[in-house]
Coordinates of C-alpha atoms in Angstrom, one line a residue:
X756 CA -4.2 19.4 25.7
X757 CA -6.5 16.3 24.4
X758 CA -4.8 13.2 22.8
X759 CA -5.0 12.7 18.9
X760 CA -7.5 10.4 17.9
X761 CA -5.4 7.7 15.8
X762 CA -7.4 7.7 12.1
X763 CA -9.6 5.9 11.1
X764 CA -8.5 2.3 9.1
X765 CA -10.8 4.3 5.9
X766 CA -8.5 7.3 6.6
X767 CA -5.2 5.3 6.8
X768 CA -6.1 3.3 3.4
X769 CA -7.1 6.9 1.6
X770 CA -4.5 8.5 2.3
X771 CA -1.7 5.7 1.2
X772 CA -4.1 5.4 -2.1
X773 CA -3.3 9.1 -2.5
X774 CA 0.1 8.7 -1.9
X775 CA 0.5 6.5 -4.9
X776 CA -2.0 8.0 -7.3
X777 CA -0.4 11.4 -6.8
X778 CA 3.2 10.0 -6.9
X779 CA 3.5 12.0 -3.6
X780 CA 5.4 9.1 -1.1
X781 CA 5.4 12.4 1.7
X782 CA 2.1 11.3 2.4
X783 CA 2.9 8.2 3.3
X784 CA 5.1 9.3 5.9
X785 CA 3.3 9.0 9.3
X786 CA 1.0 6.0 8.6
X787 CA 4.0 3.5 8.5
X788 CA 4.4 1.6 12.3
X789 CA 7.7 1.0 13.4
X790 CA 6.8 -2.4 13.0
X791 CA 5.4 -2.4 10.1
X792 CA 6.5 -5.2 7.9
X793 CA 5.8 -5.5 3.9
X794 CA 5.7 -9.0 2.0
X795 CA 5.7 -8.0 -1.3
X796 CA 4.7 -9.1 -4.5
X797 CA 8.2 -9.8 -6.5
X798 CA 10.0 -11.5 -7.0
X799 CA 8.2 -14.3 -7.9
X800 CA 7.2 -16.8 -6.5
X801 CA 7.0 -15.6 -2.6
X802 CA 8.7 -11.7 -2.5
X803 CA 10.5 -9.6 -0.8
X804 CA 10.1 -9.0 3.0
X805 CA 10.4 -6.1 4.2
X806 CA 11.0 -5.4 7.6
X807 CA 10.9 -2.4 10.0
X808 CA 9.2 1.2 9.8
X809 CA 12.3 2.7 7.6
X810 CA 12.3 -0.4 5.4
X811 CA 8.5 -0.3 4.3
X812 CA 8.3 3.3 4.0
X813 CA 11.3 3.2 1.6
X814 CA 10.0 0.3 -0.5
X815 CA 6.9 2.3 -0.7
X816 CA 8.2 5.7 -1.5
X817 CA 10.1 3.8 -4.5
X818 CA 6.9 2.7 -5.9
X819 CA 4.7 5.8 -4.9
X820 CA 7.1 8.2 -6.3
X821 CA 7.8 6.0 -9.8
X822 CA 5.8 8.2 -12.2
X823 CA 6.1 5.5 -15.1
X824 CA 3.9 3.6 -13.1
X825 CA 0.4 3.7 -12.7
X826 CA -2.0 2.6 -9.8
X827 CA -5.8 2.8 -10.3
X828 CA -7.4 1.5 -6.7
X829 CA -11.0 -0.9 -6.9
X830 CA -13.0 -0.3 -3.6
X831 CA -11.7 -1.6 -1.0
X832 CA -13.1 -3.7 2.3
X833 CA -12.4 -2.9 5.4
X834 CA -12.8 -5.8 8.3
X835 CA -11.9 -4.1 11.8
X836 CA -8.0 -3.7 11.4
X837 CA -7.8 -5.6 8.0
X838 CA -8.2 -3.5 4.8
X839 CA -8.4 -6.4 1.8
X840 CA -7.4 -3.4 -1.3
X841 CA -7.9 -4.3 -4.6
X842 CA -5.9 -2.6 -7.3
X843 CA -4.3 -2.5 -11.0
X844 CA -0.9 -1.1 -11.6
X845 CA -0.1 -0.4 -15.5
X846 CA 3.6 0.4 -16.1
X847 CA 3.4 1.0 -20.6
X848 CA 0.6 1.5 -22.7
X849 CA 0.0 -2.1 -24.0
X850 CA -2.9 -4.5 -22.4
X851 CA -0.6 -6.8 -21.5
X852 CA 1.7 -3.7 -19.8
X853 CA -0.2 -4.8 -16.6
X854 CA -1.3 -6.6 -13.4
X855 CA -4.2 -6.7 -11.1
X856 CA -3.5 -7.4 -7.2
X857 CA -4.4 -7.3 -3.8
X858 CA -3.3 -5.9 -0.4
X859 CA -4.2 -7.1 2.2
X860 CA -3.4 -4.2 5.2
X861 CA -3.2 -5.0 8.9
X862 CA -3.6 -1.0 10.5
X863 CA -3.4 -0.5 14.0
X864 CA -3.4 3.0 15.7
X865 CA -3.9 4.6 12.8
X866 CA -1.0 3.4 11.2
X867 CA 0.0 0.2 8.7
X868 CA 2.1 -2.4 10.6
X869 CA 1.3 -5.2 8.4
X870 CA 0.8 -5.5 4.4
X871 CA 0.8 -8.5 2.0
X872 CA 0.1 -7.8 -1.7
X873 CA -0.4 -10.9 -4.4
X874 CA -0.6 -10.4 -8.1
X875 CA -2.9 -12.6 -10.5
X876 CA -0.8 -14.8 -12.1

């Protein structure tokens, strides 16, 4: 039997962009660490931390599965084990019905252990 090659910090990122753009949080559930610990971006002014595999991938099954929201992803850069992800969530129909943020994603053996997101204010 040969070991499973961890994916790829490109594949980690896709796939948790699908996750939310399909409203399908089952896809997010083997790329969470144990470890993994969220600082999110509400409530103002620093947000929530998050803390522990179950924790994160709860907070982000919320949000993934929320169908009244909207995420569209920009591209992304990826620097080693740092993904710096660019994106726009739109929760109504007006202009002003949204924000544009940032994540920045620490992945490590194929899996997020680290993720900071900040909203333009």
């Amino acid at each position: 039997m040969t070991p499973t090659t961890p994916r790829t910090a490109r594949e980690v990122l896709d796939r948790y962009d699908e996750a939310f753009r399909l409203h399908d949080p089952a896809l997010l559930e083997d790329l969470v660490a144990d470890e993994c610990v969220i600082e999110d971006t509400s409530p103002a002014p620093d947000g929530a931390r998050h803390e522990g595999g179950r924790a994160c991938l709860a907070r982000w099954s919320e949000l993934a599965g929320n169908r009244a929201l909207s995420f569209s992803t920009e591209p992304a850069e990826i620097h080693g084990d740092l993904a710096v992800a660019p994106w726009v969530l739109q929760w109504g129909n007006s202009e002003h019905d949204r924000v544009r943020g940032v994540n920045l994603i620490r992945i490590r053996d194929g899996k997020i252990v680290e993720a900071r997101g900040y909203v333009k204010a």
